[in-house]
Structure formats: structure tokens, C-alpha cells
Amino acid sequence: MLASVLVLIAAAAGVAVFRPGPVAGWLGAADPDREAADSTEPAPPPVLAPAAANAPLPSTSGLTAALGPLVGKPVLGDQVHVSVVDVATGQDLYDRQPGTPTVPASVTKVLTAATVLAARGPAYRIPTRAVAGAAPGEVVLVGGGDPTLAAGANGFYPGAARLDQLAEQVKRALGGTAPTKVTVDGSLYSGPVFGPGWDSDIPTGGFGGAITALMIDGARTDPRAGEGYAPRSATPDLAAGRAFARALGLPAAAVAKGTAPPAANSSPGAAPVPGAELGRVESPPMARLVDVMLGQSDNIVAEALARQVALARNQPASFDGGAAAMKTVLGELGLPADEATLSDASGLSRNNRISPELLTKVFVLAGNGSHPQLAGIFGGLPVAGWSGTLNERFKGGAASAAGVVRAKTGTLTGVHAVSGVVTTVDGRLLAFAVLADHVPSDLEQARPALDDIVAKLAGCGCR
């Protein structure tokens, strides 16, 4: 059951996700029992209520009576599409045009999470490499698409791979040869750096940015910037190259764009030949990157993960390649891929369309044990009233759902969506998706209206 896989614990340095069983192995964890025993902090109780195996199932008539008036609120507009499904059985319990493709906003990241976990696996780590250039002392920094890469110990993303550590590897590999130049190779990615269908203010608005194969701190200009809005570099690859040059003791003027020589091996004890690897560092495992993407709705990380799907399915690492590969993987999972039209992986694009029932089917696959690699979706989903983008949600009359709802939100002007799982008052685990893309009201009205729908699912029993 999902509840046996997901238990949240708070650590002294923040909030961690403890996943016993196979997920702990994917994350490279040591003995969880020993880690718990060594901790000086008492283990808090689970945040999410457990699902009961034999809990009563809500009835369609009960859900229709409970949800109908809430779904029909004028503040949500006249295009509100809904799917509610029992996770254990996959049974449809309530719907309102569930197969209708709808603008999903950031709920798109649910599909990004599922496809990258299926295509790459939860334990996969993204490499960043340094290789010898054509000239003596030239070092080529080869971007592998890790958006969480840091310059040093004080990077934005905890546990990130570090360029200062890569620089130390390079110095050792070069032996007596002093570094003279840094060439930045971002050729892994192709196509435009900004997504199709993005609003005009997104590239410079602090929530999106240029998507390049090499960047540090999610392209932030300052790793101390916030989790949502943050100024971003217009040339993230060159910014990373300059940080790497500093670690090698070189000035910014020593950095230029280029490509690495063909791969080669150096003889033991000999000077590295062009193309020989001088060092590499690797990202946190994919399950952690998915947590980061979902928890704070990180758009830059989402676009990077879609390119990993593309690479895994031999597609170009671009917006178009990522979208095509994501649909391919959805089909491989037995999901209705034709109910998704994708232009990006973050949901910033207004060209995206996803049906509510496709989202709930993803959660059923992730929660019923048939695809264990997809269980990594749940660790990063925000918890109502407690974490991530739901930290300040589910207030007032919806507060009863705090702690029993785990979901991804989506917001663009005129678009409001939420999709995830909820444990009902009777202990039944349901998957839900509510998508509205003709919303006339502002955030202060639309978000509480969505929260009320989900809170009713949590509290009514609806039998």
C-alpha cells in the first residue's frame, strides 16, 4: 500500500522523505534502522493518514451529491473537468468530462515525473564531465543536463554535484600541466532555449529561464535566491563555465563556448590526450530530482528532466524531443497518451493539454504496486497545509484536509488545477484531478474553491 511506502520525517536540517524498502535502495541509503537509531531527534508521527485496505468505497451518487455544487461554482468558470478514481481498484467514482484535454499549467509535472522515473529509473544520476581539450591545458566542461549542479558547498540544491570538486579531479588528472582555458560544451541540448507557448514575461520573469545543458543552481544568478521567483542568468552555460574557471584558478576571460573532442583514453602516466575524461561529478538520484521538481514546482528542473526522457528514448534533447519522448513513455506504461498534447514539461506553455483521467491513471499506476519505479512520484508531492506549494493552502473550511492530501498544483492566468491523492475519512485512498482553464476569478477566489472540492473528498465519506 502507498502508506507503507511513504512516511515523512523531519530532520534537524529540514524535511526529508524516508522511504523504506526498494526506494531506499534507489536513493543509495544506508540501513534506515541504524540511521533512525543514531538520530538525536525523536521520530515524529507520519504526516499522512494511512489508507485502510478494507475501507468502504465512496459511491458515485454520494460523490455527485457532494462535489456537484462545488465543481459548479462560478468562480471556477464554465470549463471544470474532473476525475476521481479509487487507487486500489482503478474504479472511476466521479467524473466530469474526464477525457477532455485541458490546459494543465504545472500539473504537467505529474507526467514529467512519471515518464522520467520510468525512462531513467529512480537511481539514475546525471553526469557532468570534464575532458581534455585540443590544446595543452584546455579543459572542456561537458554539460549533461544536471540543473542542480553547484559551484561549491553553498549551492541552492542540497546534495548537488559540485564544480569545485570536479576542478580538483581535473587538477590531479592534468598532473604538471596547468589549466589554461575552459571550453563550455552544451551541445547535448538542441533547439530553442525558451519553450513554445510561454507567456512573454516568462523568460525574464524569474520562474522560467533559458534551458541549457550546463547550468548551476537552476540558472539562478544567486544561489541564496528563493525557491520560486529568482533572477536567472541569460547564459547559464557560460555562467557555469566561469564558476568552473574560478575553481581552476582561471579568469572569466578564459571561458568560451565550444565542443569536446571525440572521446579518447590516455595511457597510464601519460599526459591526457584530447577527449580523455579528466573527471566527473553526478547529480542526486532521479528520485530526488523528481522530489525537487514537484515539491516547489521547479520549472527549470522539469525541463531538464524531460530532456532526460528524450535522451533515454533516442530523441533530441529539446522541447520537441522531450514532449515526443514523454508521450512515447506514457504509451509504454499503457496510459492514454493521446489525451495529452505537450509542448513543454513544466506546464508554462499554454499549448499543453492533458485530460483529468490521464492524471488519475498515473496515480493509480504509481500507487497500486504494478510499477514500483513510479512510487517516487509521491515523495515530492506537496502535503496540504504542510509543505511545498500547498504549505499555505487548505485554510479555513478546507483545513480539515490538511495532512491527508498530497497533490500537485497548477496556475497560469485563467488556469487553475490540482491533482493528487487523498485518504478519505473512512481510510480509502483516492486519486483526483480537477482542471479549470477558463477561470474568470483571481487567485484569492479560485484556489480556495479548488481546495474546497478536495477537502470534501477527504471528509465526506460520500457513501
XYZ file of C-alpha atoms in Angstrom:
463
model
C 0.000 0.000 0.000
C 1.043 3.570 -0.591
C 1.054 4.366 3.104
C 3.661 1.679 3.744
C 5.958 3.290 1.168
C 5.612 6.923 2.147
C 6.423 8.195 5.611
C 7.631 11.737 6.090
C 10.118 12.508 8.824
C 11.583 15.844 9.838
C 15.329 16.120 10.178
C 17.298 18.754 12.022
C 18.419 20.349 8.773
C 14.966 20.359 7.176
C 12.425 17.906 5.874
C 13.465 14.571 4.436
C 11.497 11.812 2.799
C 12.074 8.378 4.316
C 11.154 5.557 2.013
C 11.722 2.034 3.315
C 12.042 -0.934 1.007
C 13.225 -0.642 -2.590
C 13.006 3.151 -2.744
C 15.660 3.474 -0.048
C 17.918 1.341 -2.202
C 17.331 3.572 -5.225
C 18.463 6.548 -3.148
C 21.619 4.796 -2.004
C 20.520 4.919 1.614
C 22.303 3.095 4.376
C 20.488 0.971 6.952
C 17.333 3.010 7.783
C 17.049 1.396 11.209
C 20.601 2.384 12.073
C 20.058 5.904 10.781
C 16.973 6.237 12.948
C 18.804 4.876 15.976
C 21.710 7.290 15.518
C 19.448 10.321 15.223
C 19.326 12.674 18.199
C 15.885 13.850 17.148
C 12.780 11.886 18.146
C 10.943 10.409 15.179
C 7.697 12.349 14.607
C 4.488 10.579 13.636
C 3.562 10.138 9.957
C 2.073 13.237 8.351
C -0.299 11.344 6.105
C -3.039 9.168 7.461
C -2.621 5.532 6.390
C -5.019 4.009 3.895
C -7.068 1.106 5.193
C -7.104 -1.983 2.988
C -10.789 -2.707 3.584
C -12.057 0.877 3.877
C -15.512 1.492 2.380
C -15.590 2.864 -1.140
C -17.380 6.173 -1.798
C -20.378 5.814 -4.089
C -20.783 7.649 -7.361
C -24.107 9.061 -6.198
C -22.602 10.213 -2.922
C -19.702 11.932 -4.683
C -22.018 13.526 -7.228
C -24.173 14.997 -4.473
C -21.145 16.230 -2.513
C -18.974 17.560 -5.313
C -21.508 18.814 -7.843
C -22.285 22.147 -6.151
C -18.591 22.830 -5.528
C -17.453 21.999 -9.052
C -20.182 24.258 -10.404
C -19.079 27.366 -8.526
C -18.979 30.380 -10.881
C -15.540 31.417 -9.607
C -14.078 28.371 -11.415
C -15.651 29.200 -14.753
C -17.611 27.003 -17.124
C -14.852 24.536 -18.046
C -14.114 22.475 -14.954
C -13.084 18.913 -15.770
C -12.781 16.302 -13.044
C -11.757 12.702 -12.479
C -11.895 10.818 -9.170
C -10.647 7.213 -9.104
C -10.084 4.569 -6.446
C -6.349 3.816 -6.369
C -6.634 0.199 -5.229
C -9.085 -0.902 -7.904
C -8.791 1.769 -10.599
C -12.574 2.181 -10.470
C -13.942 5.506 -11.746
C -16.013 7.066 -8.967
C -16.858 10.553 -10.192
C -16.147 12.431 -13.381
C -16.988 15.498 -15.330
C -15.687 15.326 -18.907
C -12.681 13.363 -17.621
C -11.253 12.642 -21.076
C -11.275 16.265 -22.203
C -7.758 17.652 -22.758
C -7.437 20.806 -20.659
C -4.701 23.387 -20.098
C -2.930 21.878 -17.060
C -0.329 24.501 -16.087
C 2.183 22.995 -13.641
C 0.148 19.830 -13.147
C 2.038 18.828 -16.310
C 4.903 17.950 -13.958
C 2.998 14.829 -12.853
C 3.562 13.404 -16.349
C 7.169 14.609 -16.326
C 7.783 12.784 -13.047
C 6.173 9.546 -14.224
C 7.962 9.444 -17.558
C 11.432 10.256 -16.273
C 11.157 7.703 -13.464
C 10.034 5.097 -15.994
C 12.624 6.017 -18.625
C 15.683 6.621 -16.460
C 14.809 4.800 -13.236
C 14.800 6.287 -9.718
C 18.532 5.681 -9.122
C 19.871 7.308 -12.293
C 22.277 10.224 -11.789
C 23.050 12.887 -14.402
C 26.788 13.296 -15.049
C 28.753 16.481 -15.608
C 32.152 15.724 -17.152
C 35.431 17.467 -17.811
C 37.584 16.258 -20.703
C 40.904 17.320 -22.173
C 40.655 19.862 -24.970
C 42.640 20.034 -28.183
C 45.302 22.357 -26.745
C 47.517 21.597 -23.735
C 45.826 22.842 -20.561
C 42.440 23.287 -22.245
C 39.629 21.773 -20.203
C 36.217 21.159 -21.765
C 33.277 21.248 -19.365
C 30.616 18.979 -20.864
C 27.062 19.610 -19.738
C 24.994 16.501 -19.138
C 21.795 18.318 -18.249
C 22.071 18.470 -14.445
C 20.104 21.611 -13.436
C 21.064 21.284 -9.759
C 24.828 21.496 -10.294
C 26.525 23.857 -7.822
C 29.698 25.914 -7.938
C 30.641 24.878 -4.412
C 29.363 23.890 -0.987
C 26.772 26.670 -0.797
C 24.687 25.780 -3.827
C 20.923 26.155 -3.946
C 20.006 22.455 -4.121
C 21.035 20.242 -1.179
C 23.317 17.371 -2.113
C 24.117 18.768 -5.549
C 27.187 17.822 -7.575
C 29.888 20.493 -7.277
C 32.182 22.165 -9.791
C 34.875 22.837 -7.195
C 35.161 19.102 -6.605
C 35.274 18.476 -10.341
C 38.060 21.056 -10.607
C 40.117 19.162 -8.036
C 39.744 15.980 -10.080
C 40.892 17.854 -13.171
C 43.970 19.265 -11.477
C 45.023 15.794 -10.392
C 44.400 14.346 -13.845
C 46.440 17.081 -15.544
C 49.418 16.399 -13.340
C 52.053 19.024 -14.049
C 50.076 20.707 -16.807
C 48.473 23.951 -15.698
C 44.914 24.681 -16.844
C 44.865 27.471 -19.418
C 41.355 27.601 -20.828
C 37.808 26.396 -20.161
C 35.607 25.446 -23.100
C 31.919 25.079 -22.356
C 30.177 22.296 -24.286
C 26.393 22.468 -24.107
C 25.811 20.623 -27.362
C 23.775 17.872 -25.686
C 20.709 20.129 -25.974
C 19.319 21.424 -29.241
C 16.623 23.803 -30.364
C 15.277 26.951 -28.696
C 16.171 27.704 -25.068
C 12.673 29.064 -24.344
C 9.539 26.977 -24.656
C 6.765 27.280 -27.236
C 3.606 28.764 -25.792
C 5.387 30.533 -22.930
C 3.972 33.909 -21.933
C 6.237 36.774 -22.990
C 7.308 37.563 -19.433
C 8.428 34.025 -18.534
C 11.995 34.093 -19.922
C 12.877 37.042 -17.690
C 10.154 36.748 -15.059
C 12.105 34.678 -12.532
C 10.040 31.495 -12.720
C 11.477 30.254 -16.011
C 14.655 30.837 -17.947
C 16.967 29.645 -20.673
C 17.178 25.840 -20.723
C 20.764 24.798 -21.392
C 22.651 21.527 -20.861
C 25.001 23.203 -18.421
C 23.937 25.480 -15.571
C 24.427 25.970 -11.852
C 21.704 26.414 -9.225
C 18.867 26.116 -11.730
C 20.298 29.080 -13.670
C 19.954 31.348 -10.622
C 22.323 34.292 -10.513
C 22.461 33.927 -6.730
C 22.163 30.517 -5.012
C 20.634 32.256 -1.991
C 17.584 33.257 -4.038
C 14.164 31.815 -3.304
C 12.540 28.545 -4.284
C 10.048 30.164 -6.639
C 10.927 33.540 -8.088
C 14.638 34.119 -8.619
C 16.674 36.156 -11.114
C 18.130 33.810 -13.746
C 21.178 34.054 -15.950
C 20.570 34.780 -19.633
C 23.521 32.472 -20.460
C 23.522 29.729 -17.806
C 26.157 27.656 -19.606
C 28.712 30.465 -19.636
C 27.907 31.326 -16.009
C 28.704 27.721 -15.058
C 31.876 27.840 -17.128
C 33.058 30.960 -15.330
C 32.404 29.327 -11.948
C 34.431 26.320 -13.066
C 37.246 28.563 -14.295
C 37.433 30.254 -10.899
C 37.785 26.856 -9.257
C 40.674 26.120 -11.625
C 42.305 29.459 -10.877
C 41.472 30.981 -14.263
C 39.828 34.326 -15.095
C 36.406 34.688 -16.711
C 38.136 35.724 -19.926
C 39.469 32.170 -20.251
C 35.947 30.807 -20.850
C 34.402 30.274 -24.291
C 31.805 28.047 -25.910
C 32.832 25.071 -28.000
C 32.595 21.300 -28.256
C 34.631 18.484 -26.794
C 36.992 16.424 -28.946
C 35.927 12.836 -29.630
C 36.160 10.565 -26.608
C 39.588 9.035 -26.054
C 41.615 7.221 -23.409
C 45.023 8.275 -22.141
C 47.810 5.828 -21.415
C 48.601 5.411 -17.698
C 51.112 8.018 -16.601
C 50.963 9.908 -19.896
C 49.561 13.395 -20.420
C 45.830 13.310 -21.191
C 45.083 13.177 -24.886
C 42.317 15.338 -26.387
C 38.906 13.938 -25.460
C 40.178 11.970 -22.456
C 37.983 12.272 -19.386
C 39.624 14.271 -16.595
C 36.830 13.938 -14.051
C 33.107 13.721 -13.471
C 30.528 14.515 -10.836
C 26.954 13.259 -10.695
C 23.619 14.698 -9.666
C 21.496 13.350 -6.832
C 19.470 10.297 -7.944
C 16.481 10.823 -10.172
C 14.034 10.176 -7.327
C 15.495 13.190 -5.506
C 15.331 15.377 -8.592
C 11.670 14.457 -9.003
C 11.101 15.443 -5.371
C 12.686 18.835 -6.053
C 10.641 19.395 -9.197
C 7.293 18.505 -7.628
C 7.758 19.967 -4.157
C 8.433 23.536 -5.248
C 7.133 23.267 -8.824
C 10.623 23.911 -10.181
C 10.194 24.733 -13.865
C 13.881 24.613 -14.775
C 14.298 21.148 -13.250
C 11.160 19.958 -15.057
C 12.511 20.925 -18.461
C 15.833 19.249 -17.679
C 14.101 16.012 -16.679
C 12.072 15.930 -19.888
C 15.330 16.043 -21.812
C 16.479 13.008 -19.864
C 13.359 11.227 -21.106
C 14.274 12.301 -24.628
C 17.830 11.006 -24.313
C 16.604 7.703 -22.917
C 14.332 7.261 -25.949
C 16.835 8.446 -28.571
C 15.056 11.728 -29.205
C 16.706 15.170 -29.497
C 17.214 16.809 -26.105
C 14.915 19.703 -26.909
C 11.409 20.906 -26.107
C 10.003 18.966 -29.051
C 12.110 15.882 -28.356
C 11.196 15.853 -24.690
C 7.486 16.179 -25.433
C 7.578 13.391 -28.015
C 9.537 11.080 -25.725
C 7.197 11.722 -22.802
C 4.237 10.651 -24.924
C 6.134 7.568 -26.033
C 6.777 6.537 -22.436
C 3.166 7.210 -21.453
C 2.134 4.775 -24.142
C 4.677 2.219 -22.929
C 3.061 2.448 -19.493
C -0.320 1.618 -21.014
C -1.672 5.129 -20.436
C -3.855 7.056 -22.923
C -1.070 9.179 -24.421
C -3.480 10.595 -26.990
C -5.121 12.510 -24.146
C -2.026 14.678 -23.807
C -0.693 17.373 -26.121
C 2.661 18.581 -24.838
C 4.894 21.483 -25.793
C 6.953 21.567 -22.621
C 7.410 19.629 -19.378
C 6.976 22.369 -16.795
C 3.467 23.489 -17.715
C 4.497 27.046 -18.503
C 3.246 26.506 -22.049
C -0.349 27.387 -22.800
C -0.167 24.921 -25.693
C -0.260 21.945 -23.321
C -3.427 19.896 -22.923
C -3.908 16.977 -20.515
C -7.099 15.159 -19.579
C -8.022 14.683 -15.903
C -8.349 10.923 -16.338
C -4.806 10.624 -17.673
C -3.548 12.216 -14.458
C -5.568 9.939 -12.195
C -4.443 6.891 -14.169
C -0.833 7.914 -13.496
C -1.503 7.977 -9.771
C -3.233 4.602 -9.916
C -0.177 3.076 -11.621
C 2.138 4.729 -9.119
C 0.108 3.649 -6.108
C -1.097 0.130 -6.883
C 2.336 -1.508 -6.921
C 2.262 -2.505 -10.596
C 5.084 -0.090 -11.480
C 7.321 0.257 -8.405
C 9.616 2.781 -10.073
C 6.716 5.250 -10.218
C 6.332 5.302 -6.425
C 8.933 8.081 -6.446
C 6.188 10.465 -7.542
C 4.633 10.555 -4.104
C 7.687 11.610 -2.100
C 7.860 15.052 -3.674
C 4.166 15.901 -3.894
C 3.315 18.755 -1.516
C 1.195 17.900 1.513
C -1.868 20.047 2.172
C -1.244 22.719 4.781
C 2.263 21.485 5.430
C 4.803 21.530 2.602
C 5.799 22.874 -0.800
C 3.240 24.713 -2.886
C 0.452 23.501 -0.566
C 2.084 24.928 2.534
C -0.271 27.911 2.637
C -3.262 26.167 1.081
C -6.226 24.375 2.691
C -7.131 27.030 5.211
C -10.483 27.956 6.692
C -13.224 25.479 5.847
C -10.780 23.289 3.909
C -8.376 22.927 6.847
C -9.812 19.503 7.699
C -7.936 18.124 4.678
C -4.543 19.317 5.884
C -2.161 16.388 6.149
C -4.315 13.910 4.210
C -3.964 15.393 0.736
C -0.815 15.113 -1.357
C -1.081 16.933 -4.677
C 0.469 18.981 -7.465
C -0.961 22.390 -8.209
C -1.037 24.334 -11.455
C -1.562 28.044 -12.035
C -1.461 30.350 -15.036
C -3.614 33.401 -15.603
C -7.111 31.974 -16.081
C -5.932 28.418 -15.363
C -6.151 26.633 -12.024
C -5.611 22.931 -11.435
C -4.842 20.403 -8.715
C -4.207 16.663 -8.954
C -3.000 14.067 -6.484
C -4.182 11.595 -3.884
C -6.314 11.875 -0.772
C -7.111 9.497 2.070
C -10.807 9.795 2.887
C -12.210 9.988 6.382
C -13.045 6.292 6.020
C -9.447 5.448 5.053
C -9.893 4.954 1.304
C -7.111 6.201 -0.999
C -8.443 8.136 -3.989
C -6.718 9.788 -6.929
C -8.210 13.023 -8.207
C -7.680 15.685 -10.831
C -9.572 18.980 -11.099
C -8.629 21.180 -14.061
C -10.226 24.534 -14.883
C -8.866 26.584 -17.776
C -11.485 29.321 -18.215
C -11.333 30.797 -14.723
C -12.667 34.357 -14.503
C -11.616 34.953 -10.892
C -8.322 35.767 -9.254
C -6.138 33.549 -7.054
C -7.878 34.551 -3.853
C -11.146 33.062 -5.101
C -10.130 30.187 -7.367
C -7.617 28.430 -5.131
C -9.958 28.132 -2.124
C -12.663 26.822 -4.451
C -10.346 24.023 -5.607
C -9.301 23.326 -2.023
C -12.950 23.000 -1.012
C -13.510 20.311 -3.658
C -10.557 18.253 -2.446
C -11.410 18.805 1.211
C -14.912 17.482 0.546
C -13.351 14.333 -0.940
C -11.295 13.912 2.218
C -14.087 14.444 4.690
C -17.406 13.311 3.312
C -17.089 9.539 3.053
C -19.626 10.062 0.277
C -21.465 6.775 0.619
